[in-house]
CSV table of C-alpha atoms in Angstrom, one decimal:
chain,number,residue,atom,x,y,z
A,268,MET,CA,0.0,0.0,0.0
A,269,LYS,CA,1.0,3.6,-0.4
A,270,VAL,CA,0.4,5.7,2.7
A,271,LEU,CA,0.8,9.5,3.1
A,272,MET,CA,1.1,10.7,6.7
A,273,VAL,CA,0.7,14.3,7.5
A,274,THR,CA,1.7,15.8,10.8
A,275,THR,CA,2.7,19.1,12.4
A,276,SER,CA,5.7,17.5,14.1
A,277,TYR,CA,8.3,15.0,13.1
A,278,PRO,CA,11.9,14.5,14.2
A,279,ARG,CA,14.2,17.1,12.6
A,280,PHE,CA,17.6,15.5,13.3
A,281,CYS,CA,19.0,12.2,14.7
A,282,GLY,CA,18.0,12.0,18.4
A,283,ASP,CA,15.3,14.6,18.1
A,284,SER,CA,12.3,13.7,20.4
A,285,ALA,CA,9.7,15.7,18.4
A,286,ALA,CA,6.9,13.2,17.7
A,287,VAL,CA,9.5,10.5,17.5
A,288,PHE,CA,6.7,7.9,17.9
A,289,LEU,CA,5.5,8.9,14.4
A,290,GLN,CA,8.9,8.2,13.0
A,291,TYR,CA,8.8,4.7,14.6
A,292,LEU,CA,5.3,4.1,13.2
A,293,ALA,CA,6.3,5.2,9.7
A,294,ARG,CA,9.4,3.1,9.7
A,295,ALA,CA,7.5,0.0,11.0
A,296,ILE,CA,4.9,0.4,8.3
A,297,GLY,CA,7.7,0.9,5.7
A,298,SER,CA,9.5,-2.2,7.0
A,299,ALA,CA,6.4,-4.2,6.4
A,300,GLY,CA,6.8,-3.5,2.7
A,301,HIS,CA,4.6,-0.5,2.2
A,302,ASP,CA,5.4,2.8,0.5
A,303,VAL,CA,5.3,5.5,3.2
A,304,HIS,CA,5.5,9.3,2.7
A,305,VAL,CA,5.5,11.8,5.5
A,306,LEU,CA,4.6,15.5,5.1
A,307,ALA,CA,5.8,17.8,8.0
A,308,PRO,CA,6.8,21.4,8.6
A,309,ASN,CA,10.4,22.4,7.9
A,310,ASP,CA,12.4,23.9,10.8
A,311,PRO,CA,15.8,25.6,11.3
A,312,LEU,CA,17.0,22.4,13.0
A,313,ALA,CA,16.0,20.0,10.3
A,314,ASP,CA,19.2,18.7,8.8
A,315,GLY,CA,18.1,15.7,6.7
A,316,SER,CA,19.8,13.2,9.0
A,317,VAL,CA,16.5,11.4,9.7
A,318,ALA,CA,16.2,10.3,6.1
A,319,ASP,CA,15.4,6.6,5.8
A,320,GLU,CA,15.1,4.3,2.9
A,321,ARG,CA,11.8,3.0,4.4
A,322,VAL,CA,10.2,6.5,4.5
A,323,SER,CA,10.1,9.4,2.1
A,324,ILE,CA,10.1,12.7,4.2
A,325,HIS,CA,8.7,15.9,2.6
A,326,ARG,CA,9.1,19.2,4.4
A,327,PHE,CA,7.0,22.3,3.7
A,328,GLU,CA,7.8,26.0,4.6
A,329,TYR,CA,5.4,28.7,5.7
A,330,SER,CA,7.8,31.6,5.9
A,331,SER,CA,11.6,32.0,5.9
A,332,VAL,CA,12.7,28.8,7.6
A,333,ARG,CA,14.8,30.6,10.2
A,334,ARG,CA,11.6,32.5,11.2
A,335,HIS,CA,9.5,29.4,11.9
A,336,ARG,CA,8.1,29.6,15.4
A,337,LEU,CA,4.6,28.0,15.2
A,338,THR,CA,5.5,24.3,15.3
A,339,TYR,CA,7.9,22.2,17.3
A,340,GLY,CA,9.1,23.2,20.7
A,341,SER,CA,6.1,23.0,23.1
A,342,GLY,CA,3.6,22.5,20.3
A,343,ILE,CA,1.3,24.8,18.3
A,344,LEU,CA,-1.2,25.7,21.0
A,345,PRO,CA,1.5,26.5,23.7
A,346,ASN,CA,3.5,28.4,21.1
A,347,LEU,CA,0.5,30.5,20.3
A,348,ARG,CA,-0.2,31.2,23.9
A,349,ALA,CA,3.4,32.1,24.6
A,350,SER,CA,3.6,34.9,21.9
A,351,ARG,CA,0.9,36.8,20.0
A,352,ARG,CA,3.4,37.4,17.2
A,353,VAL,CA,3.3,33.7,16.4
A,354,TYR,CA,-0.4,34.2,15.4
A,355,LEU,CA,0.9,36.1,12.4
A,356,GLN,CA,2.4,32.9,11.0
A,357,LEU,CA,-0.9,30.9,11.4
A,358,PRO,CA,-2.6,31.9,8.1
A,359,PHE,CA,0.6,31.3,6.1
A,360,PHE,CA,1.1,27.9,7.8
A,361,LEU,CA,-2.5,26.8,7.1
A,362,THR,CA,-2.3,27.9,3.5
A,363,SER,CA,1.1,26.2,3.0
A,364,LEU,CA,-0.1,23.0,4.6
A,365,PHE,CA,-3.1,22.8,2.4
A,366,VAL,CA,-1.2,23.6,-0.8
A,367,SER,CA,1.7,21.3,0.1
A,368,LEU,CA,-0.6,18.4,1.0
A,369,PHE,CA,-2.7,18.8,-2.2
A,370,ILE,CA,0.3,18.9,-4.5
A,371,LEU,CA,2.0,15.9,-2.8
A,372,ALA,CA,-1.1,13.8,-2.6
A,373,ARG,CA,-1.9,14.5,-6.3
A,374,ARG,CA,1.7,13.5,-7.2
A,375,VAL,CA,2.0,10.4,-5.0
A,376,ARG,CA,-1.6,9.2,-5.3
A,377,PRO,CA,-1.6,7.4,-1.9
A,378,ASP,CA,-4.2,4.7,-1.1
A,379,VAL,CA,-4.9,6.6,2.2
A,380,ILE,CA,-3.9,9.9,3.8
A,381,HIS,CA,-3.2,9.4,7.5
A,382,ALA,CA,-3.5,12.7,9.5
A,383,HIS,CA,-2.1,13.0,13.0
A,384,TRP,CA,-4.0,15.3,15.3
A,385,ILE,CA,-7.4,16.8,14.5
A,386,ILE,CA,-6.5,20.4,14.0
A,387,PRO,CA,-5.0,21.6,11.7
A,388,THR,CA,-3.8,18.5,10.0
A,389,GLY,CA,-6.9,16.4,10.2
A,390,PHE,CA,-9.1,19.2,9.0
A,391,ILE,CA,-6.8,20.1,6.1
A,392,ALA,CA,-6.5,16.4,5.1
A,393,VAL,CA,-10.2,16.0,5.0
A,394,LEU,CA,-10.5,18.9,2.6
A,395,VAL,CA,-7.7,17.6,0.4
A,396,GLY,CA,-9.1,14.1,0.5
A,397,ARG,CA,-12.5,15.3,-0.7
A,398,LEU,CA,-10.9,17.2,-3.6
A,399,LEU,CA,-8.8,14.3,-4.8
A,400,GLY,CA,-11.1,11.4,-3.8
A,401,ILE,CA,-8.5,9.9,-1.4
A,402,PRO,CA,-9.8,8.3,1.9
A,403,VAL,CA,-8.5,10.0,5.1
A,404,ILE,CA,-7.8,8.5,8.5
A,405,THR,CA,-7.4,10.9,11.4
A,406,THR,CA,-5.6,9.9,14.6
A,407,VAL,CA,-6.3,11.7,17.8
A,408,HIS,CA,-3.4,11.7,20.3
A,409,GLY,CA,-4.7,13.5,23.4
A,410,GLY,CA,-4.0,17.2,23.5
A,411,ASP,CA,-6.3,17.7,20.5
A,412,ALA,CA,-9.1,15.9,22.3
A,413,PHE,CA,-8.8,17.3,25.8
A,414,SER,CA,-8.1,21.0,25.0
A,415,LEU,CA,-10.3,21.9,22.0
A,416,ARG,CA,-13.1,23.5,24.0
A,417,SER,CA,-14.2,26.7,22.2
A,418,SER,CA,-17.3,26.5,20.0
A,419,VAL,CA,-15.3,27.0,16.8
A,420,LEU,CA,-12.8,24.4,17.7
A,421,ARG,CA,-15.5,21.9,18.7
A,422,TRP,CA,-17.2,22.5,15.3
A,423,LEU,CA,-13.9,21.9,13.4
A,424,LYS,CA,-13.4,18.8,15.5
A,425,LYS,CA,-16.8,17.4,14.7
A,426,PHE,CA,-16.5,18.2,11.0
A,427,THR,CA,-13.0,16.6,10.8
A,428,LEU,CA,-13.8,13.4,12.6
A,429,ASN,CA,-17.2,12.9,11.0
A,430,ASN,CA,-15.8,13.5,7.5
A,431,SER,CA,-12.8,11.2,8.0
A,432,SER,CA,-13.2,7.7,6.5
A,433,ILE,CA,-12.2,6.4,9.9
A,434,TRP,CA,-10.7,8.0,12.9
A,435,THR,CA,-8.6,6.5,15.6
A,436,SER,CA,-7.5,7.4,19.1
A,437,ASN,CA,-4.6,6.1,21.3
A,438,THR,CA,-6.9,5.3,24.3
A,439,HIS,CA,-10.6,5.1,25.1
A,440,SER,CA,-10.1,8.1,27.4
A,441,THR,CA,-8.9,10.1,24.5
A,442,ALA,CA,-11.8,8.9,22.3
A,443,ASP,CA,-14.3,9.9,25.0
A,444,ALA,CA,-12.8,13.3,25.3
A,445,ALA,CA,-12.9,13.8,21.5
A,446,MET,CA,-16.5,12.8,21.3
A,447,SER,CA,-17.6,14.7,24.4
A,448,GLY,CA,-20.5,17.1,23.8
A,449,SER,CA,-20.8,16.3,20.1
A,450,ASP,CA,-22.5,13.8,17.8
A,451,ILE,CA,-19.3,12.2,16.6
A,452,SER,CA,-18.8,8.7,15.1
A,453,THR,CA,-17.1,6.0,17.2
A,454,PRO,CA,-13.4,5.5,16.6
A,455,MET,CA,-11.0,2.6,16.4
A,456,VAL,CA,-8.7,2.6,19.4
A,457,ILE,CA,-5.1,1.8,18.4
A,458,PRO,CA,-2.4,2.8,20.9
A,459,MET,CA,1.0,4.2,19.9
A,460,GLY,CA,3.9,1.8,20.5
A,461,VAL,CA,7.4,1.5,21.7
A,462,ASP,CA,10.6,-0.1,20.4
A,463,VAL,CA,10.8,-2.9,23.0
A,464,GLN,CA,14.2,-4.1,21.8
A,465,LEU,CA,15.8,-0.6,22.0
A,466,PHE,CA,14.5,0.3,25.4
A,467,SER,CA,15.3,-3.1,26.9
A,468,SER,CA,19.0,-2.7,25.9
A,469,GLY,CA,20.1,-0.1,28.5
A,470,ASP,CA,23.4,-0.4,30.4
A,471,ARG,CA,22.6,0.2,34.1
A,472,ALA,CA,26.2,0.1,35.3
A,473,LEU,CA,27.3,2.7,32.7
A,474,GLN,CA,24.6,5.2,33.7
A,475,ARG,CA,25.2,4.8,37.5
A,476,SER,CA,29.0,5.1,37.3
A,477,GLY,CA,28.9,8.4,39.3
A,478,LEU,CA,26.5,7.3,42.0
A,479,LYS,CA,27.1,5.8,45.4
A,480,GLU,CA,26.4,2.0,45.6
A,481,ARG,CA,23.2,2.2,47.5
A,482,GLU,CA,21.9,5.5,46.0
A,483,GLN,CA,18.4,5.1,44.5
A,484,VAL,CA,17.2,7.0,41.5
A,485,VAL,CA,13.7,8.3,40.8
A,486,LEU,CA,13.2,9.2,37.2
A,487,PHE,CA,10.9,11.5,35.2
A,488,VAL,CA,11.0,11.7,31.4
A,489,GLY,CA,8.8,14.0,29.4
A,490,ARG,CA,8.2,17.6,28.2
A,491,LEU,CA,8.4,20.1,31.0
A,492,VAL,CA,5.0,21.6,30.5
A,493,GLU,CA,2.2,22.1,33.0
A,494,LYS,CA,0.2,19.0,32.3
A,495,LYS,CA,3.1,16.7,33.1
A,496,GLY,CA,3.0,17.8,36.8
A,497,CYS,CA,6.7,17.8,37.3
A,498,ASN,CA,6.3,20.4,40.1
A,499,VAL,CA,4.2,17.8,42.0
A,500,LEU,CA,7.1,15.3,41.8
A,501,ILE,CA,9.6,17.9,43.0
A,502,GLU,CA,7.4,18.8,46.0
A,503,ALA,CA,7.0,15.1,46.8
A,504,PHE,CA,10.8,14.6,46.4
A,505,GLY,CA,11.3,17.2,49.0
A,506,HIS,CA,9.6,15.0,51.6
A,507,LEU,CA,11.7,12.0,50.5
A,508,VAL,CA,15.1,13.7,50.9
A,509,ARG,CA,14.4,14.1,54.6
A,510,ASP,CA,14.0,10.4,54.9
A,511,TYR,CA,16.8,9.4,52.6
A,512,PRO,CA,19.5,12.1,53.1
A,513,GLY,CA,22.2,11.5,50.5
A,514,ASN,CA,20.7,8.2,49.3
A,515,VAL,CA,18.1,9.2,46.8
A,516,VAL,CA,18.3,11.4,43.7
A,517,LEU,CA,15.8,12.7,41.1
A,518,TRP,CA,16.6,12.7,37.4
A,519,ILE,CA,14.5,15.0,35.2
A,520,VAL,CA,14.8,14.3,31.5
A,521,GLY,CA,13.2,16.7,29.0
A,522,ASP,CA,12.7,20.4,28.3
A,523,GLY,CA,9.9,22.8,27.9
A,524,ASP,CA,8.3,26.1,29.0
A,525,GLU,CA,8.2,25.1,32.6
A,526,ARG,CA,11.9,24.3,33.0
A,527,ASP,CA,13.1,27.7,34.4
A,528,ALA,CA,10.2,27.6,37.0
A,529,LEU,CA,11.0,24.0,37.9
A,530,GLU,CA,14.7,24.7,38.4
A,531,ALA,CA,13.8,27.7,40.6
A,532,LEU,CA,11.5,25.5,42.6
A,533,VAL,CA,14.4,23.0,43.1
A,534,SER,CA,16.7,25.7,44.2
A,535,ASN,CA,14.2,27.3,46.6
A,536,MET,CA,13.5,23.9,48.2
A,537,GLY,CA,17.3,23.4,48.7
A,538,LEU,CA,17.3,20.3,46.5
A,539,SER,CA,19.9,21.3,44.0
A,540,GLN,CA,22.4,18.7,45.2
A,541,SER,CA,19.8,15.9,44.7
A,542,VAL,CA,18.0,16.8,41.5
A,543,ARG,CA,19.6,16.7,38.1
A,544,PHE,CA,18.1,18.2,34.9
A,545,PHE,CA,19.3,16.3,31.9
A,546,GLY,CA,17.5,18.3,29.2
A,547,VAL,CA,16.3,16.5,26.1
A,548,GLN,CA,18.1,13.2,25.4
A,549,SER,CA,18.1,11.1,22.3
A,550,ASN,CA,16.5,7.7,22.1
A,551,GLY,CA,19.9,6.3,21.7
A,552,TYR,CA,20.8,7.4,25.2
A,553,LEU,CA,17.4,7.1,26.9
A,554,PRO,CA,17.6,3.3,27.4
A,555,ASP,CA,20.7,3.7,29.6
A,556,ILE,CA,18.9,6.4,31.7
A,557,TYR,CA,15.9,4.1,32.2
A,558,ALA,CA,18.2,1.2,33.1
A,559,GLY,CA,20.1,3.4,35.6
A,560,SER,CA,17.0,4.3,37.5
A,561,ASP,CA,15.1,2.4,40.3
A,562,LEU,CA,11.6,4.0,39.9
A,563,PHE,CA,9.9,5.9,37.1
A,564,VAL,CA,7.2,8.5,38.0
A,565,LEU,CA,4.7,10.2,35.7
A,566,PRO,CA,2.9,12.7,37.9
A,567,SER,CA,0.6,14.1,35.2
A,568,ILE,CA,-2.3,16.5,36.0
A,569,GLU,CA,-5.1,18.3,34.1
A,570,ASP,CA,-3.7,21.7,33.2
A,571,ARG,CA,-5.6,25.0,33.2
A,572,LYS,CA,-6.7,24.5,29.5
A,573,GLY,CA,-8.1,21.0,30.3
A,574,ASP,CA,-5.3,19.1,28.6
A,575,THR,CA,-3.9,16.0,30.2
A,576,GLU,CA,-2.1,12.7,29.4
A,577,GLY,CA,-3.6,11.0,26.3
A,578,GLN,CA,-1.6,7.8,26.6
A,579,GLY,CA,1.9,8.4,28.0
A,580,VAL,CA,4.4,6.8,25.6
A,581,VAL,CA,7.1,7.2,28.3
A,582,LEU,CA,5.2,4.6,30.3
A,583,LEU,CA,5.8,2.1,27.6
A,584,GLU,CA,9.5,3.0,27.5
A,585,ALA,CA,9.9,2.5,31.2
A,586,MET,CA,8.0,-0.8,31.0
A,587,ALA,CA,10.3,-2.0,28.2
A,588,GLY,CA,13.3,-0.9,30.2
A,589,GLY,CA,12.2,-2.9,33.2
A,590,VAL,CA,11.6,0.1,35.5
A,591,PRO,CA,8.7,0.0,37.9
A,592,ILE,CA,6.2,2.8,37.5
A,593,ILE,CA,4.1,5.2,39.6
A,594,ALA,CA,1.7,7.3,37.6
A,595,SER,CA,-1.2,9.7,38.1
A,596,GLN,CA,-4.6,8.3,37.4
A,597,VAL,CA,-5.5,10.8,34.7
A,598,GLY,CA,-6.5,10.6,31.0
A,599,GLY,CA,-5.5,7.4,29.3
A,600,VAL,CA,-2.9,6.3,31.8
A,601,GLU,CA,-5.0,3.7,33.6
A,602,GLU,CA,-5.5,2.0,30.2
A,603,VAL,CA,-1.7,1.5,30.1
A,604,ILE,CA,-1.0,0.8,33.8
A,605,GLU,CA,-3.0,-1.8,35.8
A,606,ASP,CA,-2.8,-0.7,39.4
A,607,ASN,CA,-0.8,-3.0,41.6
A,608,VAL,CA,-0.1,-5.3,38.6
A,609,SER,CA,2.0,-3.4,36.0
A,610,GLY,CA,2.6,-0.3,38.2
A,611,TRP,CA,0.9,1.9,40.7
A,612,LEU,CA,-1.8,4.5,40.1
A,613,ILE,CA,-2.2,7.5,42.4
A,614,GLU,CA,-4.4,10.6,42.7
A,615,SER,CA,-3.0,13.5,40.8
A,616,SER,CA,-1.7,16.8,42.3
A,617,ALA,CA,-1.1,15.2,45.7
A,618,PRO,CA,2.6,15.5,46.6
A,619,GLU,CA,2.3,13.9,50.0
A,620,LEU,CA,0.5,10.8,48.6
A,621,LEU,CA,3.1,10.6,45.9
A,622,ALA,CA,5.9,10.8,48.4
A,623,ASP,CA,4.3,8.0,50.5
A,624,ARG,CA,4.0,5.7,47.4
A,625,ILE,CA,7.6,6.4,46.3
A,626,ARG,CA,8.8,5.7,49.9
A,627,VAL,CA,7.0,2.3,49.9
A,628,CYS,CA,8.4,1.4,46.6
A,629,LEU,CA,12.0,2.3,47.4
A,630,ARG,CA,11.8,0.2,50.5
A,631,SER,CA,10.5,-2.9,48.6
A,632,PRO,CA,13.0,-4.1,46.0
A,633,ASP,CA,11.3,-7.5,45.6
A,634,LEU,CA,7.9,-5.8,45.0
A,635,ARG,CA,9.5,-3.4,42.4
A,636,ALA,CA,11.1,-6.3,40.6
A,637,ALA,CA,7.8,-8.3,40.4
A,638,VAL,CA,5.8,-5.4,39.1
A,639,ALA,CA,8.5,-4.5,36.5
A,640,GLU,CA,8.6,-8.1,35.3
A,641,ARG,CA,4.8,-8.2,34.8
A,642,ALA,CA,5.0,-4.8,33.0
A,643,ARG,CA,7.7,-6.0,30.7
A,644,SER,CA,5.5,-8.9,29.6
A,645,HIS,CA,2.5,-6.6,29.1
A,646,VAL,CA,4.5,-4.1,26.9
A,647,MET,CA,5.1,-6.7,24.2
A,648,SER,CA,1.6,-6.0,22.8
A,649,TYR,CA,2.8,-2.4,22.2
A,650,ASP,CA,5.9,-3.3,20.1
A,651,TRP,CA,6.0,-1.3,16.9
A,652,PRO,CA,5.5,-4.2,14.5
A,653,VAL,CA,2.4,-5.1,16.3
A,654,VAL,CA,1.0,-1.6,16.3
A,655,ALA,CA,2.0,-1.1,12.6
A,656,HIS,CA,0.1,-4.3,11.7
A,657,HIS,CA,-3.1,-2.9,13.3
A,658,PHE,CA,-2.8,0.3,11.3
A,659,VAL,CA,-2.1,-1.5,8.0
A,660,GLU,CA,-5.1,-3.7,8.5
A,661,LEU,CA,-7.1,-0.5,9.1
A,662,TYR,CA,-5.8,1.0,5.9
A,663,LYS,CA,-6.9,-2.0,4.0
A,664,ALA,CA,-10.4,-1.8,5.5
A,665,VAL,CA,-10.9,1.9,4.5
A,666,PRO,CA,-13.4,2.2,1.6
A,667,GLY,CA,-11.7,3.5,-1.5
């Protein structure tokens, strides 16, 4: 089959974390013998190093490349909220996306256009699909379901999903949020996946070379934005340090708009000697970081715009890496983690409760090992070849 994916985010260089799960999906479908094309915005950091014989990557521009500010970073909606000047790029972006997708689709003639996120890519893909007679699948990832609340955005969401040949979501929670308050057709639920082989290959000894023998590591990986709740984890960690002076550290991997505030919080709480900010790390290095940790925490919350965790791909990475997990019971997280079986679920925005759960886990190595082993067995159903097969079967079922 010939598949054309369209997205507002795609890795720009080797090791880039921008929507890296789409790169894995595209490569897995390409590895299964299908012809895959990806259309994504250009960016000053795009250097061509992610080129792959399994996937044809096409970049479009919406202004001088060095002036691109709308996509990447924290994402379109946060970028718009951060600067009113970015709004000036929006009409040029939408026009360029439409024209670029129309020209590419007419040239490639794919069997299906697969749009990731409802707005703007899903909406634009539906228009192009209608003009060219190409079926469209729209995949909802979470933020586009939880945070599209204005009347105009709700109308665009309803139009896009009801005019897609099929739409999918990564969890039932995401699907319910997308359908909330509107008469929208029911989706197929297909989760995003993980490279199990890669994330199970980490070197624990290498990553822990600078630590004391009995020092325990609590790990967070993700964008440093409000909905990830990293401030809750830091506050919880403050309680832990008093119980484990010099014997527990917190590793924070990722970057985003909240980083400066989080670093200030760490400093104000006197935790600078126990908390390390790694910044964004490549998938080539992440397996070692997971392997070097003793406990993974995803303390997600619902942010002020109503956005929350759609699925939590980092949970799958931790599972594959054999790291036991504590996660907030929000969004689609409880569809990934079964409480007391493949991890532990806790109430969100509750630092003291989180500290108590971390404390219990750090004191129970046998319990951690048992939960991690069950999680590692469970994560095999999320391996990319399995997920890609589900999407290919869906492509074949789309009426032409």
